Coordinates of C-alpha atoms in Angstrom, one line a residue:
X1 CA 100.5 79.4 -15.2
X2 CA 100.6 80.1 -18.9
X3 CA 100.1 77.6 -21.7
X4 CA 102.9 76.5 -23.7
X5 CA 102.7 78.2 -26.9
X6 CA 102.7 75.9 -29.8
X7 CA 104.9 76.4 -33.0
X8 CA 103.1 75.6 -36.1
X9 CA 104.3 76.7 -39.3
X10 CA 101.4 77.9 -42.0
X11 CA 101.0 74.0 -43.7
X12 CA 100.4 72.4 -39.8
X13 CA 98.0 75.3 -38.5
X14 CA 95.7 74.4 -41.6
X15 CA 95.7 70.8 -40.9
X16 CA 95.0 71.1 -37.4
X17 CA 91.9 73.8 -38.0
X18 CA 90.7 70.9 -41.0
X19 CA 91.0 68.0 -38.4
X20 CA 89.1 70.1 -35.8
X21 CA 86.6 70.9 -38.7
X22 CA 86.5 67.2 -39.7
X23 CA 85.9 66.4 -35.8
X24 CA 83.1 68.9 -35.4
X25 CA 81.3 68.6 -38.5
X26 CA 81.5 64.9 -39.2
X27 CA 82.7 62.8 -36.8
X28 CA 80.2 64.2 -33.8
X29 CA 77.3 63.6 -36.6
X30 CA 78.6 60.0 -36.9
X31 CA 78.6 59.5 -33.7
X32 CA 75.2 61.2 -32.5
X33 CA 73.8 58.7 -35.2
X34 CA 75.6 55.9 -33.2
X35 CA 74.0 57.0 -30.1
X36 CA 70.4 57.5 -31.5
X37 CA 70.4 54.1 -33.1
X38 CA 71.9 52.0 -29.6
X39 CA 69.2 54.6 -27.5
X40 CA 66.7 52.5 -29.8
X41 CA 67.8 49.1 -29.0
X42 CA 66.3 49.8 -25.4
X43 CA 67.3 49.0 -22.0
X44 CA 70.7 51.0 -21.5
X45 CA 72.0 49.2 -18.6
X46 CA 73.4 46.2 -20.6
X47 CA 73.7 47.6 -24.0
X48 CA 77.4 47.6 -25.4
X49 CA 76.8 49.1 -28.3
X50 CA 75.4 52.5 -26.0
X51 CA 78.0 52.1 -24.5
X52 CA 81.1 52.0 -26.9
X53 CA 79.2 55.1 -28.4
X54 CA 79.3 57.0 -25.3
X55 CA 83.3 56.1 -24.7
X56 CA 83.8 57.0 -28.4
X57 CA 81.9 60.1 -27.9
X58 CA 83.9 61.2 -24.7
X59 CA 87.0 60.6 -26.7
X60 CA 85.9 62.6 -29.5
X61 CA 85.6 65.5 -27.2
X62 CA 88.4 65.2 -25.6
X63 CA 90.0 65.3 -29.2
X64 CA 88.3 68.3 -29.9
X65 CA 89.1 70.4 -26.7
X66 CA 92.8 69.7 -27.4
X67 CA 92.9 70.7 -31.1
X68 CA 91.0 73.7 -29.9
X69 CA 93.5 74.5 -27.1
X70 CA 96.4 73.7 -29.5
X71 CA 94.7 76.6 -32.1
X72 CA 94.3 78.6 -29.7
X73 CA 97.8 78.8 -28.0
X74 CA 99.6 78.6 -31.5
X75 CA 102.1 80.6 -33.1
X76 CA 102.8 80.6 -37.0
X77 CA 106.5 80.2 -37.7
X78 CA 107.1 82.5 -40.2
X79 CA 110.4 80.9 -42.3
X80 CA 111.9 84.2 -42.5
X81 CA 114.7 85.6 -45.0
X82 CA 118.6 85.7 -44.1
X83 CA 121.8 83.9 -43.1
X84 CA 120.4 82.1 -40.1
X85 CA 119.1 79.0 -39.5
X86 CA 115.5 80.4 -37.9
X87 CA 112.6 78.1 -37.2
X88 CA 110.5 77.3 -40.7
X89 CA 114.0 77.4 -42.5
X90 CA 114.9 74.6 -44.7
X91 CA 118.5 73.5 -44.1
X92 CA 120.6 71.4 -46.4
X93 CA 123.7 69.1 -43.8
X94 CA 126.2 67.5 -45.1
X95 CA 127.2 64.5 -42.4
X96 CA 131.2 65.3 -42.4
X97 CA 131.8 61.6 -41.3
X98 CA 129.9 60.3 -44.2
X99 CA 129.2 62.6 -46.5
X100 CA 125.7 62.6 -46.9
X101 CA 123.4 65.7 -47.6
X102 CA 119.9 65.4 -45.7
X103 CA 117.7 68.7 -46.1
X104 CA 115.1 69.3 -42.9
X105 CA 112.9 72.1 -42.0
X106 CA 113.1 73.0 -38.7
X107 CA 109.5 72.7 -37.2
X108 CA 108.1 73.2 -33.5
X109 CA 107.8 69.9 -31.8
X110 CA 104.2 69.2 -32.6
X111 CA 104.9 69.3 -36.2
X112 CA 108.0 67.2 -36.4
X113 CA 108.1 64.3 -38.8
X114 CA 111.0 62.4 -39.8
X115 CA 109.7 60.7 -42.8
X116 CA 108.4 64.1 -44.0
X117 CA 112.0 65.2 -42.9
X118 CA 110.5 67.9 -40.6
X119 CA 112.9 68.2 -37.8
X120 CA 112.0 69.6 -34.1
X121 CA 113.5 72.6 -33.1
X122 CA 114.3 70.6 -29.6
X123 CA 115.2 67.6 -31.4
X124 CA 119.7 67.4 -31.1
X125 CA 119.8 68.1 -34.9
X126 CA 117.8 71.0 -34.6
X127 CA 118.5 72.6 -32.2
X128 CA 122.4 72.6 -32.9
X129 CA 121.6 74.1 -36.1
X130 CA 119.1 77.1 -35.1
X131 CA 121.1 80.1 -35.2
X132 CA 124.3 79.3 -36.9
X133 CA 124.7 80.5 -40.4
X134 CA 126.0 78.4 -44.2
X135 CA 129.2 76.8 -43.7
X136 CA 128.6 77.4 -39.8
X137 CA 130.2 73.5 -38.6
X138 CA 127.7 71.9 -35.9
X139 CA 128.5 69.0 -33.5
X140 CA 125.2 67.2 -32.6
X141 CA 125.2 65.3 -29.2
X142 CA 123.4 62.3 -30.3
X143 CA 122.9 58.6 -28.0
X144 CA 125.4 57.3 -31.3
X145 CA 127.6 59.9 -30.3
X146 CA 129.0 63.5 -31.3
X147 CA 127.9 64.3 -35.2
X148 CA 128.9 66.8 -36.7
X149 CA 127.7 68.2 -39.8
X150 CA 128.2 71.2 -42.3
X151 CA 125.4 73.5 -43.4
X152 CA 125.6 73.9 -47.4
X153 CA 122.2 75.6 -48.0
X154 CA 119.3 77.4 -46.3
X155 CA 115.8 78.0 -48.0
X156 CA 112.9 79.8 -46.7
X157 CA 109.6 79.0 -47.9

């Protein structure tokens, strides 16, 4: 079976490969140092501090074999030019119930942040906009019920 590919856009790839560089180069120092210092105290059957090493160690590297796998299966959303709503677009909505205007840029799951108003491209809002066009109406099947919104504006980075 083949992995899920991962959408990243340009700005999430390069955190991910900085985490996993972070990880690698800092963190697994830190933690050997842990280890070497607890391996000291003696007698490893009883020694808690060996042992929260050893757990925070395994974590660590389990951390680091999923960044790598989630490098490794990525894809870089390129926020292309045009009319359509394409994933690593920014799109301006206006709610027609309220009138508000939010503006999102439509990310791969992994990416998605609300307070950095980066939305899923599986998330309701998202997905009901990708491949409509400006002034395109969308109705958004939401648990609060059907929204519907206009699109004023697209921007690609």
């Amino acid at each position: 079976m083949a992995d899920k590919k991962v959408m990243l856009t340009e700005d999430g790839y390069k955190k991910l490969v900085d985490r996993l560089d972070y990880l690698k180069s800092v963190r697994r120092l830190e933690i050997a140092e842990r280890l070497k210092a607890a391996i000291a105290l003696g007698d490893l059957s009883e020694n808690s501090e060996y042992d929260d090493a050893k757990n925070e160690q395994a974590f660590l590297e389990g951390e680091i074999a999923d960044l790598e796998a989630k490098i490794r299966d990525s894809d870089i959303i390129k926020g292309g030019a045009g009319d359509v709503v394409q994933m690593g677009s920014e799109v301006v909505l206006k709610d027609l119930e309220f009138g508000d205007t939010e503006t999102y840029m439509i990310v791969g799951s992994m990416e998605a942040d609300p307070d950095e108003a980066k939305i899923s491209n599986e998330s309701p809002v998202g997905a009901a906009v990708l491949g409509q066009k400006v002034g395109s109406i969308v109705e958004v099947h939401a648990p609060a019920g059907v929204l519907k919104y206009e699109i004023l504006e697209l921007k690609h980075k």
